[in-house]
Coordinates of C-alpha atoms and ligand atoms in Angstrom, one line a residue:
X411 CA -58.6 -16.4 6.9
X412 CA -55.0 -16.7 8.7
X413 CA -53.0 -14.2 9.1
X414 CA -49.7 -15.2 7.9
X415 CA -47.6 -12.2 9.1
X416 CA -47.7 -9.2 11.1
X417 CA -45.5 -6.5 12.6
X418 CA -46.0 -5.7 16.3
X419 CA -44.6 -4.1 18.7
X420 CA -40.9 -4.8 17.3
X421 CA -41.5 -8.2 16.7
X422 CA -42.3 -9.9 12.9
X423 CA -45.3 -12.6 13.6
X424 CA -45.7 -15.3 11.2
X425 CA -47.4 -19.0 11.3
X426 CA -45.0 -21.4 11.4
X427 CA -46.1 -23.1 8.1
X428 CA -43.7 -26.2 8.6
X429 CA -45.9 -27.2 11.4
X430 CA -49.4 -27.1 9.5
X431 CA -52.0 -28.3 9.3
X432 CA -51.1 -30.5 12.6
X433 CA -50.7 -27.6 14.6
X434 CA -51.7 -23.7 14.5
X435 CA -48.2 -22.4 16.2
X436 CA -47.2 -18.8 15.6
X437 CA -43.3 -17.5 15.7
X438 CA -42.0 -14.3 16.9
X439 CA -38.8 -12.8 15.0
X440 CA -36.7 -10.3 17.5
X441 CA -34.2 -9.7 15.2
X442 CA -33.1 -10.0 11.2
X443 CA -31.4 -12.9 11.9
X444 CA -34.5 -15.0 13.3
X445 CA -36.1 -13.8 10.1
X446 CA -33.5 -14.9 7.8
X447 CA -33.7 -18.5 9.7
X448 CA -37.5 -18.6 9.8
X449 CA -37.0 -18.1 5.2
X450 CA -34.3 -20.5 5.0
X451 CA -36.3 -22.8 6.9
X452 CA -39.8 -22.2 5.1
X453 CA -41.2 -21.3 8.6
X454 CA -42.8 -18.1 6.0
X455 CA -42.4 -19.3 2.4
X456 CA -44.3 -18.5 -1.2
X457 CA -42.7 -15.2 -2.7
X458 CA -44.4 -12.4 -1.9
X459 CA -44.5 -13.3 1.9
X460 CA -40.8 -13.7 1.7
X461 CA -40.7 -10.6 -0.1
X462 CA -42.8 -8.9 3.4
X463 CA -40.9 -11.0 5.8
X464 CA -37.8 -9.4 4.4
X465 CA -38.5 -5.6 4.4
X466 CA -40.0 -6.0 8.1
X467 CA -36.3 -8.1 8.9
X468 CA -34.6 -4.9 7.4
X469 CA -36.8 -2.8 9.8
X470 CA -35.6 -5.1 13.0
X471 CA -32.0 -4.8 11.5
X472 CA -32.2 -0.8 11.2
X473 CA -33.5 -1.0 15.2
X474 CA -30.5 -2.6 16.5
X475 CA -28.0 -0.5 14.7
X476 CA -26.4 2.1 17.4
X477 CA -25.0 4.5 14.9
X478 CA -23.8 8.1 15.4
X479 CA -24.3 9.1 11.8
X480 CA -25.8 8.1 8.4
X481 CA -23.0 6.6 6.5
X482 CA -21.8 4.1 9.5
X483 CA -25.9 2.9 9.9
X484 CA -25.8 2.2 6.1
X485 CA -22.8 0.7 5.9
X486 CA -24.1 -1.6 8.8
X487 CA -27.3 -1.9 7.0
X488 CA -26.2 -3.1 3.8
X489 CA -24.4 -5.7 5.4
X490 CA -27.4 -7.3 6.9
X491 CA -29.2 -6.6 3.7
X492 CA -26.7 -8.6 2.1
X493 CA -27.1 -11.9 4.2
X494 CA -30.7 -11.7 4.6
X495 CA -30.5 -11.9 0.5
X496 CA -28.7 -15.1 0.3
X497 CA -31.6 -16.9 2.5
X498 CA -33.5 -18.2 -0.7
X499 CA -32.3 -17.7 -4.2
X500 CA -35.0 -17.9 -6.5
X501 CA -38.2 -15.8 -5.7
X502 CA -37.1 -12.0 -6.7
X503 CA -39.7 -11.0 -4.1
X504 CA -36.8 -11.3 -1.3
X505 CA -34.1 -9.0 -3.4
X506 CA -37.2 -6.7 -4.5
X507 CA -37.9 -5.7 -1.2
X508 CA -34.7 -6.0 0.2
X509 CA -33.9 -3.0 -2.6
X510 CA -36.5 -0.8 -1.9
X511 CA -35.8 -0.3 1.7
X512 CA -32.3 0.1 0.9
X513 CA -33.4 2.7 -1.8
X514 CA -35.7 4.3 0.9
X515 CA -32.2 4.7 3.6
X516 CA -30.5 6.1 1.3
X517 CA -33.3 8.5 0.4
X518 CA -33.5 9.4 3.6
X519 CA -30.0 10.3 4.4
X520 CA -30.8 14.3 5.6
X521 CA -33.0 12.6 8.3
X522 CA -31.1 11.4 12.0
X523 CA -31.0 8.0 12.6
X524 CA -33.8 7.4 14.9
X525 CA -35.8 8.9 12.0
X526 CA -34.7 6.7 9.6
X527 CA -35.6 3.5 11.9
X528 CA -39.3 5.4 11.8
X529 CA -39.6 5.6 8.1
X530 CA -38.3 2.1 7.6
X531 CA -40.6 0.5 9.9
X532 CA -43.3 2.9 7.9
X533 CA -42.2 1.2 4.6
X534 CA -42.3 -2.1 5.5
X535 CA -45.9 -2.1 6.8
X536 CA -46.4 -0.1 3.0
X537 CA -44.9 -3.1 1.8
X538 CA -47.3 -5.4 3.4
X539 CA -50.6 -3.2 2.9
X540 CA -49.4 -3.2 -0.8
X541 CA -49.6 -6.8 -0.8
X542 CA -52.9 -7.4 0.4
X543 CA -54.1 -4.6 -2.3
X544 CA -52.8 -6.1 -4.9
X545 CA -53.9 -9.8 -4.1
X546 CA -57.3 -7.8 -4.1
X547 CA -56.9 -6.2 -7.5
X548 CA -55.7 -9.8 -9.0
X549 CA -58.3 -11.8 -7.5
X550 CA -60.3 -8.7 -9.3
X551 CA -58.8 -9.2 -12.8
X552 CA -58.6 -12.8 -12.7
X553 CA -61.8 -14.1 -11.5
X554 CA -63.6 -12.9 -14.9
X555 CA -61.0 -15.5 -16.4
X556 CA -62.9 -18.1 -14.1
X557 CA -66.5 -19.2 -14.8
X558 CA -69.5 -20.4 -12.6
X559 CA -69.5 -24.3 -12.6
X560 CA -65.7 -24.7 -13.1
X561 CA -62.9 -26.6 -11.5
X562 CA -59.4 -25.0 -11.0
X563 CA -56.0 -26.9 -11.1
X564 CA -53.2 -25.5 -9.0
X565 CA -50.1 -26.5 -7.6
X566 CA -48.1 -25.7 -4.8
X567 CA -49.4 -22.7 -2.2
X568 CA -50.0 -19.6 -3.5
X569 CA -52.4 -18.3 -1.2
X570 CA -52.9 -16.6 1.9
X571 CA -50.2 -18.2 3.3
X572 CA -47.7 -17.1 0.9
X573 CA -48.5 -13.8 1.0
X574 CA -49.9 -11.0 3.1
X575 CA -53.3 -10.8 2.2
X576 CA -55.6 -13.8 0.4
X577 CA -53.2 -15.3 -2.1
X578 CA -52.2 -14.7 -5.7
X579 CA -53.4 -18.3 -7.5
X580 CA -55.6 -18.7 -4.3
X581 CA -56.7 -15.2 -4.5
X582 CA -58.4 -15.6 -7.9
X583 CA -60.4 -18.8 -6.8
X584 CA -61.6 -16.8 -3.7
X585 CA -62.1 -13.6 -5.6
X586 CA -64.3 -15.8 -7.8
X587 CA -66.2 -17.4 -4.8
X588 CA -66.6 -13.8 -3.5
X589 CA -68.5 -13.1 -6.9
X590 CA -70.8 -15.3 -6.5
X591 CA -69.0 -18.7 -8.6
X592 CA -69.3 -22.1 -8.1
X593 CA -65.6 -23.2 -8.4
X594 CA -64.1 -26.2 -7.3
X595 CA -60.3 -26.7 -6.8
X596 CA -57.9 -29.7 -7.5
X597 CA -54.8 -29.2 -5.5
X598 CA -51.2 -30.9 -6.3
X599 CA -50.0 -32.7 -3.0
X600 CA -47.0 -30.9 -4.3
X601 CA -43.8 -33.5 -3.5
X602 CA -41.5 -33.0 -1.6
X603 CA -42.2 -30.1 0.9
X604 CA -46.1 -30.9 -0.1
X605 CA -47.2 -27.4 0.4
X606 CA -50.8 -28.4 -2.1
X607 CA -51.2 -30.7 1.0
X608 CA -50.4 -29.3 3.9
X609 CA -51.5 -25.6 3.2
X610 CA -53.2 -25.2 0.0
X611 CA -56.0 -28.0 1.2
X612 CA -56.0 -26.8 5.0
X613 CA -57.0 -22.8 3.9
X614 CA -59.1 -24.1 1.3
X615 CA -60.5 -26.2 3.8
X616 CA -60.8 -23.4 6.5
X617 CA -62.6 -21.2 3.9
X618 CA -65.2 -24.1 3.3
X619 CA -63.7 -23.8 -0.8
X620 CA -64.2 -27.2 -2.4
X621 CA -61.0 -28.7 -2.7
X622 CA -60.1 -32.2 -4.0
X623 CA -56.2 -33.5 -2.9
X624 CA -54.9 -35.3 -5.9
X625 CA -51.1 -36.3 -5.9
X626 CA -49.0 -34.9 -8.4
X627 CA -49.0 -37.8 -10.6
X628 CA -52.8 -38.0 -10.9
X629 CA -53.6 -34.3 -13.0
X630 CA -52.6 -36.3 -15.7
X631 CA -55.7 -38.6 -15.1
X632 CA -58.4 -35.9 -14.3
X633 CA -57.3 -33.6 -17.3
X634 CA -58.4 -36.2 -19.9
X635 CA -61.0 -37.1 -17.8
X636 CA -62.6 -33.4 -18.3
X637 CA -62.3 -32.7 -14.8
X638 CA -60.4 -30.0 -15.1
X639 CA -61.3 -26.1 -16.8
X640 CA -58.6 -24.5 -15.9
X641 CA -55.1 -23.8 -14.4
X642 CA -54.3 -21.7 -12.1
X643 CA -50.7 -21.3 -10.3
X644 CA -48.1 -18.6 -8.6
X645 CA -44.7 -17.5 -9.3
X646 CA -41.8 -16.9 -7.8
X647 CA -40.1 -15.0 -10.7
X648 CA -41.1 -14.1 -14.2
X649 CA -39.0 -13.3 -16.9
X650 CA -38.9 -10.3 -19.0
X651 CA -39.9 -13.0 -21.8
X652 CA -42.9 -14.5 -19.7
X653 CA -40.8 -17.9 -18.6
X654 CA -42.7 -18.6 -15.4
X655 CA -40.5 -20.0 -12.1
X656 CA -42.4 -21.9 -10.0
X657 CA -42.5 -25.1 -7.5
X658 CA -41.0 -27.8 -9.1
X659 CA -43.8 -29.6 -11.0
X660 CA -45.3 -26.6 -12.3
X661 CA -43.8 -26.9 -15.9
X662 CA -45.2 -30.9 -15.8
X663 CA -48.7 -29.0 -15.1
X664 CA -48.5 -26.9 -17.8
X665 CA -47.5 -28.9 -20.6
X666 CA -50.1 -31.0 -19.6
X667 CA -52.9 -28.6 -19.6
X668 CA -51.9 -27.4 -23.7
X669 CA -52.2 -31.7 -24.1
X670 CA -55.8 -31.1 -23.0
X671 CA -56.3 -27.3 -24.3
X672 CA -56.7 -26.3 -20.8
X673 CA -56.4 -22.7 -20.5
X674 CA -53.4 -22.2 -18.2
X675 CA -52.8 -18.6 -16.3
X676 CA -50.2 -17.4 -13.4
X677 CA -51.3 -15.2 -11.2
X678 CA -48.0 -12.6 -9.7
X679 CA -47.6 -9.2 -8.4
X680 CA -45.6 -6.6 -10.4
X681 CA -42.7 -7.5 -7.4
X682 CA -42.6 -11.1 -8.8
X683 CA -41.6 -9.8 -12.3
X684 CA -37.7 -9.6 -13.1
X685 CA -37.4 -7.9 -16.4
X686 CA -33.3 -7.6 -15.8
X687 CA -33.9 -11.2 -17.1
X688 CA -34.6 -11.8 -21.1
X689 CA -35.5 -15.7 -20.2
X690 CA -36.2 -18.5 -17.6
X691 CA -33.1 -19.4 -18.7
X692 CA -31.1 -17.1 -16.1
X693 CA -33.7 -17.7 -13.6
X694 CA -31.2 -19.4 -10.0
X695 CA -33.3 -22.6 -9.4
X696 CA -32.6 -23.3 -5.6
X697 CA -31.7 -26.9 -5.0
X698 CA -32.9 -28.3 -1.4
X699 CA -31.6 -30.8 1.4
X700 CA -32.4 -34.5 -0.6
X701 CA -33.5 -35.4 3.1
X702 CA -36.7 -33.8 1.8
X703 CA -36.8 -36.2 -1.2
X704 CA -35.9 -39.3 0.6
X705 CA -37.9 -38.7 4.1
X706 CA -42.0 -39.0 4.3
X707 CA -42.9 -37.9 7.7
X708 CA -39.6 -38.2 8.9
X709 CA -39.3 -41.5 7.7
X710 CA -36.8 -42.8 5.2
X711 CA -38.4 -44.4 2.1
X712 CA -35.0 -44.0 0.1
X713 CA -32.1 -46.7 0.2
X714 CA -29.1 -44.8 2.1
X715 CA -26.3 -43.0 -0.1
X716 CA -28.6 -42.8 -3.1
X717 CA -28.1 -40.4 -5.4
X718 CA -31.0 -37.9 -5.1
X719 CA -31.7 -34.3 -7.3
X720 CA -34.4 -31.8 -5.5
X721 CA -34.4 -28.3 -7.7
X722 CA -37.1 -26.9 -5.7
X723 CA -38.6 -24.8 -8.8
X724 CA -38.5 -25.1 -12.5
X725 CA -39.4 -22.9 -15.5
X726 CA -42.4 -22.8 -17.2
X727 CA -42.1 -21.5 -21.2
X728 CA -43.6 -18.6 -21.8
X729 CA -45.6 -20.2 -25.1
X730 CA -47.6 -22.8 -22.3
X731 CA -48.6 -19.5 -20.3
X732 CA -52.4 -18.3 -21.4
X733 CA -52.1 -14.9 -19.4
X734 CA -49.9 -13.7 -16.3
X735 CA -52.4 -12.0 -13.7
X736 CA -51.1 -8.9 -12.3
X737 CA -52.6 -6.3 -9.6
X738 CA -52.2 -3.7 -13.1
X739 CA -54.2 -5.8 -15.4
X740 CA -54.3 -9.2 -17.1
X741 CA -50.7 -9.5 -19.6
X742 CA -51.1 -12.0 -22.8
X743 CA -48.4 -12.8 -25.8
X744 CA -46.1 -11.1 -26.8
X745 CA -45.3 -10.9 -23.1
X746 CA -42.0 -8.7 -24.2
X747 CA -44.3 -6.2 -24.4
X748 CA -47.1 -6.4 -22.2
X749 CA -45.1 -7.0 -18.9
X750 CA -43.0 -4.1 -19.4
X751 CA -45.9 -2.0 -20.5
X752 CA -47.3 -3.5 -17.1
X753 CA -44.1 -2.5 -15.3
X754 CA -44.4 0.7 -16.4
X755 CA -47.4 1.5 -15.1
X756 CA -48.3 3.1 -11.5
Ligands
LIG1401 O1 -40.7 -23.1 -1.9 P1 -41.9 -22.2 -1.7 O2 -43.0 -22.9 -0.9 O3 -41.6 -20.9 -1.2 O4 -42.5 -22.0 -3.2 C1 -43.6 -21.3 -3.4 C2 -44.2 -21.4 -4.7 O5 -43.5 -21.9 -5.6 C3 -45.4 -20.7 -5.0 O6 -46.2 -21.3 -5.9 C4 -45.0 -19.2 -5.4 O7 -44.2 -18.6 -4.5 C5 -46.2 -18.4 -5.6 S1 -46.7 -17.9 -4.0 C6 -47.9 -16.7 -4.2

């Protein structure tokens, strides 16, 4: 299975994921700033390997500070904190990690500075070890959702690649193979960044999963044909309410799958859940570059100066969602209450 990211040696390694499945190229980040570039331009992408890109970026920002004493380092800190959390607005993952290393400076303000760059770096590889834990413990829970002989629905990436271990929706479906299941997977081409295409098909295909591309516009088709059992997806931000933020298209997914009383589940860590929230409602949908909706391979299929609308997520009503995986457990309706029981746990 790739590795999607790693901290070496002072440098943050990820896959450049805008250049798969053509070609297998890795980037090195030096410095918080390449890290903020490589988000912004989904180099690393899916939330909880933004949420890891980001506390190892805060790491290479602490290194480069020359401070004589704590409060000019934080002050310096908390600026590049700052910027690195405009890079992407919607998965909480970036503004969650971002946080805890700033809660873990301040924490640490008895120690000398060179200390402090120790601990950091410590917390951000925490940060990524959590990760792969809890895509463990999810793949754990929500595998007994899946049965033997069933085909899985999902959309967009939310596997390996978009985390630091073997994926959240992904993460169930292999956590089922790893049981012993027969599953087989539809992916979503997932228009316009086609992430279900380019990523969710290559690691499926790399794992030797059975995986059937389908573009968006067909799950329609193979839901009333039977095809499909189940749905599973990723987040990028839950509400305390259960409203579900994910790639655009997700929401079209779901209310098809209660047309066909398909069951329909999300699989997150605890870091994807934003309980400051009471709905989707509040949720900041990012809007992208429309030369992503009117290029295909770099080539123009729109007429010029069309009007063109590209929020890269949408929300997902609580009342379509069957259960939201965690690494804690499996939460189910009234979601009010079971995601901050969830929370709340250790
Ligand atoms: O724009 P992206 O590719 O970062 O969006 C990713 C998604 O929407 C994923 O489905 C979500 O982050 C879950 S990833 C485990």
């Amino acid at each position: 299975m790739v590795k999607t990211i790693e901290y070496i040696d002072g440098v943050v390694r990820m896959i450049d994921q805008t250049r798969l499945p053509n070609e297998k190229v890795f980037v090195d980040c030096k410095t918080v700033e390449d890290v903020g570039h490589a988000i912004k331009t989904m180099i690393i992408r899916g939330a909880p390997a933004i949420g890891v890109a980001a506390a190892m970026g805060i790491s290479l920002a602490a290194d480069a500070i020359d401070a004589p004493d704590f409060d000019t380092f934080y002050e310096e800190l908390d600026t590049k904190c700052d910027t690195l959390g405009k890079s992407r607005p919607t998965a909480v993952n970036l503004a969650w990690a971002i946080n805890r290393m700033k809660r873990v400076t301040q924490e640490s303000n008895a120690l000398s500075v060179s200390d402090i760059k120790v601990r950091l770096k410590q917390e951000a590889l925490t940060i990524c070890e959590e990760d792969i834990l809890a895509n463990e413990a999810m793949g754990n829970h929500g595998q007994t959702l899946i049965e033997s002989g069933q085909t899985v629905l999902t959309h967009c990436n939310a596997g390996a690649l978009a985390t630091a271990g073997f994926g959240t929706a992904l993460g169930v479906i292999r956590a089922a193979v790893n049981a012993g299941k027969d599953i087989r997977v539809l992916a979503n081409e997932t228009r316009p960044f086609l992430q279900g295409a380019r990523l969710t098909a290559w690691e499926l295909k790399e794992d030797n999963i059975p995986v059937k591309l389908i573009t968006d516009n067909m799950c329609g088709f193979f839901m009333r044909k039977g095809e499909v059992d189940a749905v599973v997806v990723g987040a990028d931000r839950i509400a305390g309410n259960g409203d579900v933020a994910n790639k655009i298209g997700t929401y079209m997914v779901a209310v098809l799958a209660q047309k066909h009383n398909i069951p329909f589940y999300v699989a997150a860590p605890v870091s994807t859940l934003d309980l400051s929230l009471s709905s989707g409602d509040d949720i900041p949908i990012e809007e992208r570059s429309a030369e992503e909706v009117v290029t295909f391979n770099s080539k123009r299929i729109a007429p010029e100066h069309i009007d063109v609308g590209h929020p890269a997520f949408d929300i997902t009503p609580n009342e379509l969602v069957h259960a939201i995986i965690t690494e804690r457990g499996i939460a189910r309706a009234p979601f009010t209450d079971s995601l901050k029981q969830l929370a709340g746990q250790k």
